[in-house]
mmCIF file of C-alpha atoms in Angstrom:
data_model
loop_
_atom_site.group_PDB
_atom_site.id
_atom_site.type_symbol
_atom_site.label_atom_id
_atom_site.label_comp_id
_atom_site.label_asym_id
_atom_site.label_seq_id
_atom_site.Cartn_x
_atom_site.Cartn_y
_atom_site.Cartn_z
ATOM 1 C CA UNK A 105 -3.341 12.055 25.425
ATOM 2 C CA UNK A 106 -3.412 10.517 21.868
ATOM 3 C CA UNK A 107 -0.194 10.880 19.804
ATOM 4 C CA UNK A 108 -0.578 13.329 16.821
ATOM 5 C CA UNK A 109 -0.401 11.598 13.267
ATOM 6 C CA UNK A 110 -0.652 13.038 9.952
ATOM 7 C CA UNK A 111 -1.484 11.017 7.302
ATOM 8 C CA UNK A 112 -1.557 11.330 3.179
ATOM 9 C CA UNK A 113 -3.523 9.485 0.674
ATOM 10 C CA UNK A 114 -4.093 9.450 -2.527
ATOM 11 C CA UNK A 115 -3.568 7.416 -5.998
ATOM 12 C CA UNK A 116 -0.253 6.486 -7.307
ATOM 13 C CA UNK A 117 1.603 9.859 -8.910
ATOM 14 C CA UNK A 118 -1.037 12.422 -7.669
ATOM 15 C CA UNK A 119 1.876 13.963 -5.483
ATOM 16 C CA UNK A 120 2.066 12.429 -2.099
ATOM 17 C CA UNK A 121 5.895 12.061 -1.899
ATOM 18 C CA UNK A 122 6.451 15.560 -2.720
ATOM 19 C CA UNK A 123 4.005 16.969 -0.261
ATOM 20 C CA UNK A 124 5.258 14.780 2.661
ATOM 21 C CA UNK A 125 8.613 16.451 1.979
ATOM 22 C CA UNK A 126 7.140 20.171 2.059
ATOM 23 C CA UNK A 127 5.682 18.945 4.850
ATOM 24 C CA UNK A 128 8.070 17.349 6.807
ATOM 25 C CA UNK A 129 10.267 20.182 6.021
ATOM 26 C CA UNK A 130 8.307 22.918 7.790
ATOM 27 C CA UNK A 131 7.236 20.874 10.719
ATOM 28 C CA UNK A 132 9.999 19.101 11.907
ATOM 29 C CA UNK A 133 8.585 15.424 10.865
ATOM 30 C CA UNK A 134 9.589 12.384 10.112
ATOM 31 C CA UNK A 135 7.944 10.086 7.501
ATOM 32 C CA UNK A 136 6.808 6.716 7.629
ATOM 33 C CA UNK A 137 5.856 5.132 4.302
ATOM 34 C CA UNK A 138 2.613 3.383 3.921
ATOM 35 C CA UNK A 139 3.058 1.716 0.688
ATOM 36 C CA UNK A 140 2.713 -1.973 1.295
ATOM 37 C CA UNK A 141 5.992 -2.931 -1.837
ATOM 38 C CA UNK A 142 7.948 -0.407 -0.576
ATOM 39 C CA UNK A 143 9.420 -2.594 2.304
ATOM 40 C CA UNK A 144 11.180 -4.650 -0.011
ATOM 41 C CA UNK A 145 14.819 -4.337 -1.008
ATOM 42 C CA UNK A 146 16.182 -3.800 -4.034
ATOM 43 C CA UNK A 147 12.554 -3.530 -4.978
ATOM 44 C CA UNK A 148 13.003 0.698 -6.365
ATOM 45 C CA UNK A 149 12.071 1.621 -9.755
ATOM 46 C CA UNK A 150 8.705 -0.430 -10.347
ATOM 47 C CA UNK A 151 7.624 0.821 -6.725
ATOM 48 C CA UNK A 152 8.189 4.266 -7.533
ATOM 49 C CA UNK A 153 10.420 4.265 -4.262
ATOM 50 C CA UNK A 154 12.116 7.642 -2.866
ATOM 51 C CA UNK A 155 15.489 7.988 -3.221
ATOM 52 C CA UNK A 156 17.897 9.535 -0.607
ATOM 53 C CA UNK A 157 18.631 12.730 -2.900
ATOM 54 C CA UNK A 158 14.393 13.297 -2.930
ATOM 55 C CA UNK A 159 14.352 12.885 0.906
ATOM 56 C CA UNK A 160 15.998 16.158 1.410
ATOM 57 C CA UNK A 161 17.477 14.849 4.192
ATOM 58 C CA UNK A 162 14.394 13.934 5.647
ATOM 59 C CA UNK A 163 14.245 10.331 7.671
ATOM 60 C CA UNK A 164 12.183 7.871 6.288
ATOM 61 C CA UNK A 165 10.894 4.560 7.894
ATOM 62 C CA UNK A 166 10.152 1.167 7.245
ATOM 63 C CA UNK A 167 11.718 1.431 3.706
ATOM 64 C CA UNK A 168 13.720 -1.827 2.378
ATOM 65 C CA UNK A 169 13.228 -3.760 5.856
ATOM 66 C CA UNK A 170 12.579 -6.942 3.882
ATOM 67 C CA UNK A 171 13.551 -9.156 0.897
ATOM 68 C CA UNK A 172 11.637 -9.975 -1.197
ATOM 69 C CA UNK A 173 10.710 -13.277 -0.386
ATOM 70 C CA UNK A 174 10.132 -12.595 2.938
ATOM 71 C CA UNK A 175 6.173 -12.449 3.852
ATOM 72 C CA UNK A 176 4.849 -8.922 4.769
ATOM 73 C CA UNK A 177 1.380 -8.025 6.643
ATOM 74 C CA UNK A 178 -1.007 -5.516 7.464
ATOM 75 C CA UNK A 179 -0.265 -6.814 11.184
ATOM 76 C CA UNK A 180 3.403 -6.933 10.927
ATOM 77 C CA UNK A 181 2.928 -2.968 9.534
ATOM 78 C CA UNK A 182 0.719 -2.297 12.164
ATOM 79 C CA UNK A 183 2.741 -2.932 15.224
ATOM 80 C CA UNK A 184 5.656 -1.227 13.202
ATOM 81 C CA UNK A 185 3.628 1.785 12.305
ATOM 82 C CA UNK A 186 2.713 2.174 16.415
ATOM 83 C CA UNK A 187 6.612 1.815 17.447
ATOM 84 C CA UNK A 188 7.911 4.119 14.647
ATOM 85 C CA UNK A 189 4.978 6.629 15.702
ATOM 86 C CA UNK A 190 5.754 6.671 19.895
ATOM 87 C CA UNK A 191 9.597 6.782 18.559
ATOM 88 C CA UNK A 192 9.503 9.834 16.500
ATOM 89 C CA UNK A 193 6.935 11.403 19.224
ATOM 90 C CA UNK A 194 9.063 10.921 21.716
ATOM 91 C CA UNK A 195 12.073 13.323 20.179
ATOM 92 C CA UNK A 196 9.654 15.670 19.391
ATOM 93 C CA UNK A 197 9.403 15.213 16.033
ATOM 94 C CA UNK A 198 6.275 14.853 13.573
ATOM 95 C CA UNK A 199 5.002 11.138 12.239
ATOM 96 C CA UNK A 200 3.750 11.865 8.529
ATOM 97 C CA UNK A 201 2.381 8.402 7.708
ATOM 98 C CA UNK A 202 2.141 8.396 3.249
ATOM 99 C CA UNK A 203 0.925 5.946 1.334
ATOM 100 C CA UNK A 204 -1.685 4.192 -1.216
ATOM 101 C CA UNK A 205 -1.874 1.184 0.992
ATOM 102 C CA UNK A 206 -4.996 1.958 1.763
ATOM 103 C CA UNK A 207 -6.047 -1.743 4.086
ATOM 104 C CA UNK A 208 -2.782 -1.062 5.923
ATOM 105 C CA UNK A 209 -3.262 2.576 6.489
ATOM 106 C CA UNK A 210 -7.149 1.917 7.913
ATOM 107 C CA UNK A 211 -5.086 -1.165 10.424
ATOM 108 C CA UNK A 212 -3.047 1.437 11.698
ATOM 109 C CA UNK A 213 -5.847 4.465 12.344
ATOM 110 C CA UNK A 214 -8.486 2.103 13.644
ATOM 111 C CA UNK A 215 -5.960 -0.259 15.840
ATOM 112 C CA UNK A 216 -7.214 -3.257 13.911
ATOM 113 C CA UNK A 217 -7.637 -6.005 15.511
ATOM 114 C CA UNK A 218 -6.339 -9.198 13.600
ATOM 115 C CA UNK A 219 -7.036 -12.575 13.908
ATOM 116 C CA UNK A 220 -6.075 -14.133 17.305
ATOM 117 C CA UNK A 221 -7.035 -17.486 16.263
ATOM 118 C CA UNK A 222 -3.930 -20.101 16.299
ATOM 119 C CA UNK A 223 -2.626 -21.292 12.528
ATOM 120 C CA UNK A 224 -4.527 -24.670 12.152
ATOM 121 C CA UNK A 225 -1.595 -26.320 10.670
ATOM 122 C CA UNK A 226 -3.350 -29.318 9.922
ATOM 123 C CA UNK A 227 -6.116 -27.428 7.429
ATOM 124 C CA UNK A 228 -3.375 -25.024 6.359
ATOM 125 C CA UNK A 229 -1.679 -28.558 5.330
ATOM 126 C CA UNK A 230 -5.097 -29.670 3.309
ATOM 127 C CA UNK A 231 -5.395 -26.194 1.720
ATOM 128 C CA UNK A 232 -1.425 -26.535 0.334
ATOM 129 C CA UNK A 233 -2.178 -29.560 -1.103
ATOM 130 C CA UNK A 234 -5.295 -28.873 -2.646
ATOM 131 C CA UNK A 235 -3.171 -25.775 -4.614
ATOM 132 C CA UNK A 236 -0.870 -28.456 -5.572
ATOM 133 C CA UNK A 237 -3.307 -30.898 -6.812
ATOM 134 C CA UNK A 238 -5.842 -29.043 -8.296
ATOM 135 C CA UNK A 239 -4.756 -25.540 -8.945
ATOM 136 C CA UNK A 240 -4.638 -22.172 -6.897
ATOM 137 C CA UNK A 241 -8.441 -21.636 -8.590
ATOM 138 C CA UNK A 242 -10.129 -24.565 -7.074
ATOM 139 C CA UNK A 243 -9.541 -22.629 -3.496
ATOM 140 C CA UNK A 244 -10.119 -19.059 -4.540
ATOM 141 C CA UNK A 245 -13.712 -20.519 -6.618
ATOM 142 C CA UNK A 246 -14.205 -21.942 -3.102
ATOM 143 C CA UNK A 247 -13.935 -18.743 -1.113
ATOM 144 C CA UNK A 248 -16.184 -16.367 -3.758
ATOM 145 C CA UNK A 249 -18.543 -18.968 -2.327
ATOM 146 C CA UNK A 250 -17.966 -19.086 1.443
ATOM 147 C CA UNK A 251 -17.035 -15.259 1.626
ATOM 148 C CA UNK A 252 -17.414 -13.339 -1.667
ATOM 149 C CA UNK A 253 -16.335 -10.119 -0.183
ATOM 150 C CA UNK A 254 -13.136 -11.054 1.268
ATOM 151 C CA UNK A 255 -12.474 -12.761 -2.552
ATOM 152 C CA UNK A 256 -12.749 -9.297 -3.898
ATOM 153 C CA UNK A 257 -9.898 -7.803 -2.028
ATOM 154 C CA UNK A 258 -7.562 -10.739 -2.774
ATOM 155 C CA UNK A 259 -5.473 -11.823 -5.548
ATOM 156 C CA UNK A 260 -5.820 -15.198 -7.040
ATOM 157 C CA UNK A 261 -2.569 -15.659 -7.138
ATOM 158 C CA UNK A 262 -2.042 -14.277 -3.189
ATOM 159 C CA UNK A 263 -1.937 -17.628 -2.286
ATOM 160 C CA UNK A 264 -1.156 -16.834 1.504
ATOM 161 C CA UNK A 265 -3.875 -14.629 2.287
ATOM 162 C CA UNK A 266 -6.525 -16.982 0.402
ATOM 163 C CA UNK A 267 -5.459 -20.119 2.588
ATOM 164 C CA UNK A 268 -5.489 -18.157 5.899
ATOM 165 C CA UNK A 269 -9.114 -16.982 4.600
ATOM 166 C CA UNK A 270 -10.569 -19.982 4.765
ATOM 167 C CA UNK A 271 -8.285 -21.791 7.521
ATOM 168 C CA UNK A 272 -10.045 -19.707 9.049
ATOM 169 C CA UNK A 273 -13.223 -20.323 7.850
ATOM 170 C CA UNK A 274 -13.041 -23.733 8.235
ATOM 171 C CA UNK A 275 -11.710 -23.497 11.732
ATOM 172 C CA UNK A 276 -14.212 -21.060 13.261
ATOM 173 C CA UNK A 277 -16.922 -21.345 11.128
ATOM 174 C CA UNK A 278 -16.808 -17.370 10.656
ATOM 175 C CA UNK A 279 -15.518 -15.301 7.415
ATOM 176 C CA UNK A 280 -12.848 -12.979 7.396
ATOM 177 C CA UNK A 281 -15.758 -10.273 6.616
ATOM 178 C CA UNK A 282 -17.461 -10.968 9.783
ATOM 179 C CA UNK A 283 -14.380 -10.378 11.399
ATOM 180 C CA UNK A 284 -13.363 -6.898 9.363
ATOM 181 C CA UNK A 285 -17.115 -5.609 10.356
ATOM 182 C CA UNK A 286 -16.983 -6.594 13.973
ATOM 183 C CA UNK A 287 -13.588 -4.190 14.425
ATOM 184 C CA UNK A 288 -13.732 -0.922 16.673
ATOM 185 C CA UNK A 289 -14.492 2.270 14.669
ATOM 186 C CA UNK A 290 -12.380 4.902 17.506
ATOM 187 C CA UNK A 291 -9.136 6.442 15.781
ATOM 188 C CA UNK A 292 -6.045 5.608 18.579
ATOM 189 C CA UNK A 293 -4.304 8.388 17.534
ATOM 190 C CA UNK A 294 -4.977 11.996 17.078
ATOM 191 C CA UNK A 295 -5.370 11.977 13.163
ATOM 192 C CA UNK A 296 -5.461 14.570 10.320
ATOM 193 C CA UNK A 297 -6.291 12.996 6.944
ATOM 194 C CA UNK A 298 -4.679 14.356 4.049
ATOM 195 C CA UNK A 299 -6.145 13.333 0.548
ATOM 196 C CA UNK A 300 -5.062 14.154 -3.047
ATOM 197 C CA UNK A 301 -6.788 13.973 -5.561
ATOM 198 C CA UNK A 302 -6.521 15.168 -9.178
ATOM 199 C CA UNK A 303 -8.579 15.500 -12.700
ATOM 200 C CA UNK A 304 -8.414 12.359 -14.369
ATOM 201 C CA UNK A 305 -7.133 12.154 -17.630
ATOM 202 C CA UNK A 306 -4.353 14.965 -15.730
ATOM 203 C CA UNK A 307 -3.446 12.124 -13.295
ATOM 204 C CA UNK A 308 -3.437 9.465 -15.856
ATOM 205 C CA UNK A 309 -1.365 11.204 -18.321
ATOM 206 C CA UNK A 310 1.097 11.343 -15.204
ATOM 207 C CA UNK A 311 0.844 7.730 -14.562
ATOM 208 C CA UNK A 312 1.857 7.158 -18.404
ATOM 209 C CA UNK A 313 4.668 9.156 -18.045
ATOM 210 C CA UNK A 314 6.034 8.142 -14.906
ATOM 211 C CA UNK A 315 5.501 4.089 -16.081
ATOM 212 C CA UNK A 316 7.779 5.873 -19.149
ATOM 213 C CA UNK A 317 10.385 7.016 -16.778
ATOM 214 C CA UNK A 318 10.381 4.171 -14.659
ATOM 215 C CA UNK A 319 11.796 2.349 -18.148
ATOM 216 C CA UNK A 320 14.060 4.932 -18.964
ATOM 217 C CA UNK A 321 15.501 4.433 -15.294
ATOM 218 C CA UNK A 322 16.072 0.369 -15.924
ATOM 219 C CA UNK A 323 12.870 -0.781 -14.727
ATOM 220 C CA UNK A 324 13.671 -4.347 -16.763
ATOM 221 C CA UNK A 325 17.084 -4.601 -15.625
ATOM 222 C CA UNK A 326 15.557 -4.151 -11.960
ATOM 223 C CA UNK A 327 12.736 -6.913 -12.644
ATOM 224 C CA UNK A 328 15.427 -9.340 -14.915
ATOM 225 C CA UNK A 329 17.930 -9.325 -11.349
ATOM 226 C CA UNK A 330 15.134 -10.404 -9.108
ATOM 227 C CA UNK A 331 13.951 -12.630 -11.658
ATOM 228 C CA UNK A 332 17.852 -14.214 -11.666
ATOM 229 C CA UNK A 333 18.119 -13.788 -7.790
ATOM 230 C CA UNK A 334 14.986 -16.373 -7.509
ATOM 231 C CA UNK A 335 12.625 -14.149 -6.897
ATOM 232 C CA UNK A 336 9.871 -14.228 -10.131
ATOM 233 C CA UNK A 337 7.600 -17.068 -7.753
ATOM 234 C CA UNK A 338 7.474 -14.839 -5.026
ATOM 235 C CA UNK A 339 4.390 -12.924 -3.877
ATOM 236 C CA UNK A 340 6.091 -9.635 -3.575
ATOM 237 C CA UNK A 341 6.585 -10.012 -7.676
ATOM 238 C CA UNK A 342 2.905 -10.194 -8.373
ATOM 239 C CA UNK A 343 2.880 -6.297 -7.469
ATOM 240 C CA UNK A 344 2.163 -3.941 -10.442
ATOM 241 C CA UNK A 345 5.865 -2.334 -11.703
ATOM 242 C CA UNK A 346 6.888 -6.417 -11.431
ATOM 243 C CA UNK A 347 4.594 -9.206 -12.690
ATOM 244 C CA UNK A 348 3.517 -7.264 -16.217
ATOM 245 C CA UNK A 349 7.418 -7.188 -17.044
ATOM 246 C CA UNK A 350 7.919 -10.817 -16.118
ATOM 247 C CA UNK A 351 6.253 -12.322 -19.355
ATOM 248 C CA UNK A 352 8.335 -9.998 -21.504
ATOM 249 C CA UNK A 353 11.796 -11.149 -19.444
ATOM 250 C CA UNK A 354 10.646 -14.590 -20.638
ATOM 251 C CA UNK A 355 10.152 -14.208 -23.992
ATOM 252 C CA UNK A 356 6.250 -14.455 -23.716
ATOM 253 C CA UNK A 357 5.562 -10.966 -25.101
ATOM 254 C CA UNK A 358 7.096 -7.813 -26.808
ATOM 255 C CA UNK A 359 8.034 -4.642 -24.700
ATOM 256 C CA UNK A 360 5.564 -2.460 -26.222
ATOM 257 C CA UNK A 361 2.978 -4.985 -25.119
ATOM 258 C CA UNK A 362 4.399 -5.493 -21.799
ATOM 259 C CA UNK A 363 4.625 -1.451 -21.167
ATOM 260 C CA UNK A 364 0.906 -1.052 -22.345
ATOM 261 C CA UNK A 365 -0.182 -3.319 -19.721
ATOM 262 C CA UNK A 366 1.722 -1.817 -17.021
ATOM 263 C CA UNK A 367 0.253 1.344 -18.007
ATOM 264 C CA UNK A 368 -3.184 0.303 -17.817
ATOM 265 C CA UNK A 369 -3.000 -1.697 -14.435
ATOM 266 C CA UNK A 370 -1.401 1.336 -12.968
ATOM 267 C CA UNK A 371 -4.409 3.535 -13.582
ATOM 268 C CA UNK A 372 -7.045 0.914 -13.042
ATOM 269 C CA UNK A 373 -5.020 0.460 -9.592
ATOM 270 C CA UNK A 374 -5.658 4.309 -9.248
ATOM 271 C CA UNK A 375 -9.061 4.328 -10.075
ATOM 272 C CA UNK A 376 -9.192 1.454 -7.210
ATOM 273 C CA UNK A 377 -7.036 3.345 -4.763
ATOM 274 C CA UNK A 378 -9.203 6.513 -4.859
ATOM 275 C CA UNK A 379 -12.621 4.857 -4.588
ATOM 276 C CA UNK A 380 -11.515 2.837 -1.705
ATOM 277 C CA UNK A 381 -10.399 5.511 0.183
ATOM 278 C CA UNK A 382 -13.721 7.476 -0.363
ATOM 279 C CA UNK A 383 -15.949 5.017 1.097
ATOM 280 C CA UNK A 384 -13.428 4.192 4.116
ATOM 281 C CA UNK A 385 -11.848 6.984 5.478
ATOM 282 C CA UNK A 386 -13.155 10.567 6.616
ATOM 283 C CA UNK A 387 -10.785 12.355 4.799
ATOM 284 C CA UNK A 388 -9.953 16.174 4.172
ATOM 285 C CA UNK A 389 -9.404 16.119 0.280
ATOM 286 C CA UNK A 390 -7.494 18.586 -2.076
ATOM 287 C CA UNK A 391 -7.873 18.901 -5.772
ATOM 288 C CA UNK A 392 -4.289 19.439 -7.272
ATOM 289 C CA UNK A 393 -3.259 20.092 -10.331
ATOM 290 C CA UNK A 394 0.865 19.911 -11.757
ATOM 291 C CA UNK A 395 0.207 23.434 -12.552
ATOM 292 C CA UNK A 396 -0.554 25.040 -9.159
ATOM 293 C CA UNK A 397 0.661 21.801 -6.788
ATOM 294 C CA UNK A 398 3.187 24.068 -5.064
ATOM 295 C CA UNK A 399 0.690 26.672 -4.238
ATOM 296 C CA UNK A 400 -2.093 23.885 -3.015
ATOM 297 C CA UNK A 401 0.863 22.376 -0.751
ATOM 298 C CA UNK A 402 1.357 25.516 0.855
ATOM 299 C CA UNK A 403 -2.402 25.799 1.657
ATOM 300 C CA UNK A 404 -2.831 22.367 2.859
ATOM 301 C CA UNK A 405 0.369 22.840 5.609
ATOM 302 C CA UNK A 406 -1.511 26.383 6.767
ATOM 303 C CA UNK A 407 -4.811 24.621 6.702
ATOM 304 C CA UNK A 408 -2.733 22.020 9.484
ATOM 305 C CA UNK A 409 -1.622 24.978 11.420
ATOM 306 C CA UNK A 410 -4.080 24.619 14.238
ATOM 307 C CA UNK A 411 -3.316 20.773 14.889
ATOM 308 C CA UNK A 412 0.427 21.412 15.038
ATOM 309 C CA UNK A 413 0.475 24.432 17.077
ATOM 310 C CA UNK A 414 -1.567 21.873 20.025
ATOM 311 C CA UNK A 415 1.365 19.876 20.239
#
């Protein structure tokens, strides 16, 4: 038999967090965050992170398991994902999987299968040194060319993922695409998809505000440490809450500019989040509203009655 899994999606600040709680509350589960930031310590504020008075007592998983220069992947989630999900199964407990993550969350439903092909140092070498002759744009321009799709979904400045993207091009002679479309479409667990979703200009006004309070909490002061620790190169600070703060720490910027930004990444981000999850997941989705969110939590948990009573 499958082990049971619950899982949330949704855009940033539609409500996940709160519902997992509810949730977790009334079914004896355990959560296990699916936001890809979230793994990094003393990363909080800009990642919208819950603390341990919002967890009601309620145990969370793979939170601050990393620093933040320390490389994090959807492979490295995966196989923690699978142990955290036989753990909590095995005391009888719940896994409520939560997150915006949405690559990471598909790795773990469809039992992704990642790259087995062996790092090529010697290309991986060639690649590096192209970045530091000619720019991080000469190799991204290169692989809009060679695989356009796979460009899409990465950074420019991600310069990890773009070098293993076309090491292994170069090595095998096939994209990272080719690879994605060739993976096995059978769910290894026994899944119930959980989506929020919510009006607009309703969840974008609570973007605003929540970008607002992540200020008022000492959202700079958080960004300004890891900036001092040695941490402003790193890959983990190109995530939104971090990099849009980082001209502003250095002078490059006012605050009112810097905020704006922030503001407007965070619901493009959204927008992103909620259209990739449309067209890649089957997903049971609820329209909430700040209003009535109580209520619609309380219908989505009897609407899971049937799946939890199996188990």
């Amino acid at each position: 038999m499958k082990e049971k899994l619950v899982v949330i999606v949704g855009p940033t600040a539609v409500g996940k967090t709160k519902l997992s709680i509810e949730m977790a509350k009334r079914v004896h589960g355990e959560i296990i965050s699916g936001d890809s930031m979230q793994v990094y310590r003393n990363m909080d504020i800009g990642t919208a992170k819950i603390s341990v008075e919002e967890m009601e007592g309620i145990p969370h998983h793979l939170l601050d398991i990393k620093n933040p220069d320390e490389a994090y992947s959807a492979a490295a989630f995966q196989s923690e994902v699978k142990r955290c999900v036989t753990d909590i199964t095995s005391r009888g407990k719940l896994p409520i999987l939560v997150g915006g993550s949405g690559l990471y969350i598909q790795a773990v439903l469809y039992d992704y299968h990642f790259s087995k092909q062996e790092r090529n140092e010697a290309i991986t070498a060639k690649l590096e040194r192209q970045i530091e002759l000619e720019g991080i744009m000469s190799l991204y321009t290169r692989l809009t060319e060679v695989d356009p799709e796979q460009a899409k979904k990465i950074h420019p400045n991600n310069h990890r993922r773009v070098v293993r993207a076309l090491e292994i091009y170069e090595a095998t002679g096939g994209t990272m695409t080719e690879l994605q479309k060739n993976q096995r479409k059978e769910l290894q667990f026994e899944v119930q998809l959980v989506g929020l979703e919510m009006e607009r200009q309703l969840l974008y006004d609570r973007i605003n505000n929540r970008v607002d309070e992540m200020i008022e909490k000492g959202l700079v002061s958080e960004v300004r440490q890891l900036v001092a620790e040695g941490y402003g190169e790193c890959q983990s600070m190109q995530a939104i809450g971090y990099k849009e703060l980082i001209p502003y720490i250095e002078g490059q910027c006012s605050m009112e500019e810097a905020i704006e930004t922030l503001k407007q990444n965070s619901r493009r981000y959204a927008k992103r989040q909620y259209t990739w999850f449309k067209n890649k997941l089957d997903i049971n989705w609820y329209s909430v509203e700040p209003e009535t969110i109580n209520e619609k939590f309380r219908i989505i948990i009897n609407d899971l009655a049937g799946f939890l009573k199996e188990r």
